[in-house]
Amino acid sequence: MTAAENVNDPVVGTHDAVAISLTENAANKVLALINEEGNPGLKLRVFVTGGGCSGFQYGFSFDETVNEDDTVIKHKEAELLVDPLSYQYLVGSKVDYSEGLEGSRFMVQNPLATTTCGCGMSFSI
């Protein structure tokens, strides 16, 4: 009998580890920022909100709290948190970090996005 067949056993939902990924650059930057803060409990949270010039926009924050329904993606020792609502818009995405003429920032490479704005922080599906 599997856990799904026995209603007394908890069933834990899992996601494919490559459904959303954190690149090497992003993981290194997350770890560097956590070290600067001196708080090893911090994790990078990526989320999607309505708005922006293309309909949805990406947001990033550091968070110590892992909610019960969050998906946790790990690369190296860095952890990325994604809430269930945002997850559906981020399947197959890579969270990256870049430094260039436009400044330094975390960004999302999202294969589901049909259009994006010039800054890359807003998208539509």
PDB file of C-alpha atoms in Angstrom:
ATOM      1  CA  MET A   1       0.000   0.000   0.000  1.00  0.00           C
ATOM      2  CA  THR A   2       1.384   3.440  -0.925  1.00  0.00           C
ATOM      3  CA  ALA A   3       1.058   6.599   1.143  1.00  0.00           C
ATOM      4  CA  ALA A   4      -1.494   7.911  -1.370  1.00  0.00           C
ATOM      5  CA  GLU A   5      -3.663   4.841  -0.772  1.00  0.00           C
ATOM      6  CA  ASN A   6      -3.643   5.180   3.017  1.00  0.00           C
ATOM      7  CA  VAL A   7      -5.571   8.305   4.056  1.00  0.00           C
ATOM      8  CA  ASN A   8      -3.899   8.268   7.486  1.00  0.00           C
ATOM      9  CA  ASP A   9      -0.475   8.836   5.954  1.00  0.00           C
ATOM     10  CA  PRO A  10       0.436  12.387   4.957  1.00  0.00           C
ATOM     11  CA  VAL A  11       1.052  12.911   1.254  1.00  0.00           C
ATOM     12  CA  VAL A  12       3.789  15.385   0.426  1.00  0.00           C
ATOM     13  CA  GLY A  13       3.616  17.028  -2.974  1.00  0.00           C
ATOM     14  CA  THR A  14       6.876  17.327  -4.798  1.00  0.00           C
ATOM     15  CA  HIS A  15       7.907  19.133  -7.940  1.00  0.00           C
ATOM     16  CA  ASP A  16      10.419  18.178 -10.591  1.00  0.00           C
ATOM     17  CA  ALA A  17      13.761  19.634  -9.508  1.00  0.00           C
ATOM     18  CA  VAL A  18      14.310  21.205 -12.945  1.00  0.00           C
ATOM     19  CA  ALA A  19      10.845  22.806 -13.144  1.00  0.00           C
ATOM     20  CA  ILE A  20      12.363  26.030 -11.777  1.00  0.00           C
ATOM     21  CA  SER A  21      16.089  26.407 -11.345  1.00  0.00           C
ATOM     22  CA  LEU A  22      18.610  28.745  -9.816  1.00  0.00           C
ATOM     23  CA  THR A  23      21.700  29.350 -11.952  1.00  0.00           C
ATOM     24  CA  GLU A  24      25.239  29.182 -10.643  1.00  0.00           C
ATOM     25  CA  ASN A  25      25.536  33.015 -10.791  1.00  0.00           C
ATOM     26  CA  ALA A  26      22.282  33.480  -8.881  1.00  0.00           C
ATOM     27  CA  ALA A  27      23.187  30.896  -6.227  1.00  0.00           C
ATOM     28  CA  ASN A  28      26.601  32.521  -5.718  1.00  0.00           C
ATOM     29  CA  LYS A  29      25.033  35.982  -5.352  1.00  0.00           C
ATOM     30  CA  VAL A  30      22.370  34.717  -2.922  1.00  0.00           C
ATOM     31  CA  LEU A  31      25.083  33.135  -0.771  1.00  0.00           C
ATOM     32  CA  ALA A  32      27.214  36.306  -0.924  1.00  0.00           C
ATOM     33  CA  LEU A  33      24.273  38.499   0.138  1.00  0.00           C
ATOM     34  CA  ILE A  34      23.373  36.122   2.955  1.00  0.00           C
ATOM     35  CA  ASN A  35      26.984  36.213   4.176  1.00  0.00           C
ATOM     36  CA  GLU A  36      26.951  40.040   4.044  1.00  0.00           C
ATOM     37  CA  GLU A  37      23.780  40.094   6.161  1.00  0.00           C
ATOM     38  CA  GLY A  38      25.191  37.539   8.574  1.00  0.00           C
ATOM     39  CA  ASN A  39      21.872  35.679   8.596  1.00  0.00           C
ATOM     40  CA  PRO A  40      22.207  32.096   7.332  1.00  0.00           C
ATOM     41  CA  GLY A  41      18.425  31.619   7.618  1.00  0.00           C
ATOM     42  CA  LEU A  42      17.674  33.892   4.654  1.00  0.00           C
ATOM     43  CA  LYS A  43      16.328  32.498   1.392  1.00  0.00           C
ATOM     44  CA  LEU A  44      15.587  34.218  -1.913  1.00  0.00           C
ATOM     45  CA  ARG A  45      11.874  34.400  -2.712  1.00  0.00           C
ATOM     46  CA  VAL A  46      10.685  34.927  -6.298  1.00  0.00           C
ATOM     47  CA  PHE A  47       7.060  35.827  -6.913  1.00  0.00           C
ATOM     48  CA  VAL A  48       4.729  36.994  -9.642  1.00  0.00           C
ATOM     49  CA  THR A  49       2.287  39.877  -9.209  1.00  0.00           C
ATOM     50  CA  GLY A  50      -0.174  41.581 -11.502  1.00  0.00           C
ATOM     51  CA  GLY A  51       0.979  44.819 -13.060  1.00  0.00           C
ATOM     52  CA  GLY A  52       3.915  46.041 -15.026  1.00  0.00           C
ATOM     53  CA  CYS A  53       3.735  47.104 -18.652  1.00  0.00           C
ATOM     54  CA  SER A  54       3.181  43.537 -19.915  1.00  0.00           C
ATOM     55  CA  GLY A  55       0.574  42.255 -17.432  1.00  0.00           C
ATOM     56  CA  PHE A  56       2.607  40.413 -14.789  1.00  0.00           C
ATOM     57  CA  GLN A  57       5.837  41.306 -13.081  1.00  0.00           C
ATOM     58  CA  TYR A  58       8.520  39.435 -11.184  1.00  0.00           C
ATOM     59  CA  GLY A  59       9.458  40.307  -7.651  1.00  0.00           C
ATOM     60  CA  PHE A  60      12.321  39.223  -5.424  1.00  0.00           C
ATOM     61  CA  SER A  61      12.793  39.445  -1.677  1.00  0.00           C
ATOM     62  CA  PHE A  62      14.780  37.742   1.035  1.00  0.00           C
ATOM     63  CA  ASP A  63      12.726  35.780   3.507  1.00  0.00           C
ATOM     64  CA  GLU A  64      13.421  33.701   6.611  1.00  0.00           C
ATOM     65  CA  THR A  65      10.013  32.039   6.610  1.00  0.00           C
ATOM     66  CA  VAL A  66       9.237  28.985   4.498  1.00  0.00           C
ATOM     67  CA  ASN A  67       5.466  28.718   4.205  1.00  0.00           C
ATOM     68  CA  GLU A  68       3.865  25.291   4.311  1.00  0.00           C
ATOM     69  CA  ASP A  69       2.822  25.483   0.648  1.00  0.00           C
ATOM     70  CA  ASP A  70       6.086  26.969  -0.707  1.00  0.00           C
ATOM     71  CA  THR A  71       8.210  25.084  -3.179  1.00  0.00           C
ATOM     72  CA  VAL A  72      11.885  25.145  -2.178  1.00  0.00           C
ATOM     73  CA  ILE A  73      14.524  24.910  -4.905  1.00  0.00           C
ATOM     74  CA  LYS A  74      18.092  24.367  -3.755  1.00  0.00           C
ATOM     75  CA  HIS A  75      21.339  24.974  -5.618  1.00  0.00           C
ATOM     76  CA  LYS A  76      24.567  24.716  -3.684  1.00  0.00           C
ATOM     77  CA  GLU A  77      23.508  25.965  -0.261  1.00  0.00           C
ATOM     78  CA  ALA A  78      21.246  28.690  -1.684  1.00  0.00           C
ATOM     79  CA  GLU A  79      17.495  28.237  -1.455  1.00  0.00           C
ATOM     80  CA  LEU A  80      14.813  29.726  -3.687  1.00  0.00           C
ATOM     81  CA  LEU A  81      11.222  29.944  -2.410  1.00  0.00           C
ATOM     82  CA  VAL A  82       8.176  30.020  -4.696  1.00  0.00           C
ATOM     83  CA  ASP A  83       4.563  30.306  -3.567  1.00  0.00           C
ATOM     84  CA  PRO A  84       1.947  28.107  -5.309  1.00  0.00           C
ATOM     85  CA  LEU A  85       0.286  30.967  -7.202  1.00  0.00           C
ATOM     86  CA  SER A  86       3.588  32.166  -8.639  1.00  0.00           C
ATOM     87  CA  TYR A  87       4.800  28.632  -9.351  1.00  0.00           C
ATOM     88  CA  GLN A  88       2.325  28.128 -12.183  1.00  0.00           C
ATOM     89  CA  TYR A  89       3.763  31.156 -14.012  1.00  0.00           C
ATOM     90  CA  LEU A  90       7.372  30.123 -13.421  1.00  0.00           C
ATOM     91  CA  VAL A  91       7.425  26.449 -14.506  1.00  0.00           C
ATOM     92  CA  GLY A  92      10.540  25.840 -16.597  1.00  0.00           C
ATOM     93  CA  SER A  93      12.114  29.165 -15.612  1.00  0.00           C
ATOM     94  CA  LYS A  94      15.676  29.896 -14.604  1.00  0.00           C
ATOM     95  CA  VAL A  95      16.405  32.523 -11.987  1.00  0.00           C
ATOM     96  CA  ASP A  96      19.689  34.189 -12.881  1.00  0.00           C
ATOM     97  CA  TYR A  97      21.791  37.095 -11.668  1.00  0.00           C
ATOM     98  CA  SER A  98      23.543  39.544 -13.946  1.00  0.00           C
ATOM     99  CA  GLU A  99      25.735  42.581 -13.635  1.00  0.00           C
ATOM    100  CA  GLY A 100      26.040  44.949 -16.566  1.00  0.00           C
ATOM    101  CA  LEU A 101      25.354  48.422 -17.904  1.00  0.00           C
ATOM    102  CA  GLU A 102      21.733  48.211 -16.722  1.00  0.00           C
ATOM    103  CA  GLY A 103      22.951  47.510 -13.180  1.00  0.00           C
ATOM    104  CA  SER A 104      22.972  44.328 -11.169  1.00  0.00           C
ATOM    105  CA  ARG A 105      19.822  42.329 -10.647  1.00  0.00           C
ATOM    106  CA  PHE A 106      18.163  38.982 -10.301  1.00  0.00           C
ATOM    107  CA  MET A 107      16.144  38.116 -13.397  1.00  0.00           C
ATOM    108  CA  VAL A 108      13.893  35.342 -14.665  1.00  0.00           C
ATOM    109  CA  GLN A 109      14.371  33.521 -17.950  1.00  0.00           C
ATOM    110  CA  ASN A 110      10.806  32.299 -18.453  1.00  0.00           C
ATOM    111  CA  PRO A 111       9.916  30.027 -21.394  1.00  0.00           C
ATOM    112  CA  LEU A 112       6.180  30.598 -20.711  1.00  0.00           C
ATOM    113  CA  ALA A 113       6.426  34.359 -21.338  1.00  0.00           C
ATOM    114  CA  THR A 114       5.049  35.315 -24.743  1.00  0.00           C
ATOM    115  CA  THR A 115       6.063  38.967 -24.420  1.00  0.00           C
ATOM    116  CA  THR A 116       8.353  40.837 -22.066  1.00  0.00           C
ATOM    117  CA  CYS A 117       9.113  44.492 -21.511  1.00  0.00           C
ATOM    118  CA  GLY A 118      12.491  46.056 -22.196  1.00  0.00           C
ATOM    119  CA  CYS A 119      13.705  45.723 -18.601  1.00  0.00           C
ATOM    120  CA  GLY A 120      12.730  42.043 -18.423  1.00  0.00           C
ATOM    121  CA  MET A 121      10.813  42.443 -15.160  1.00  0.00           C
ATOM    122  CA  SER A 122       7.359  42.401 -16.752  1.00  0.00           C
ATOM    123  CA  PHE A 123       5.831  39.690 -18.922  1.00  0.00           C
ATOM    124  CA  SER A 124       2.648  38.189 -20.309  1.00  0.00           C
ATOM    125  CA  ILE A 125       1.628  34.607 -20.992  1.00  0.00           C
TER     126      ILE A 125
END
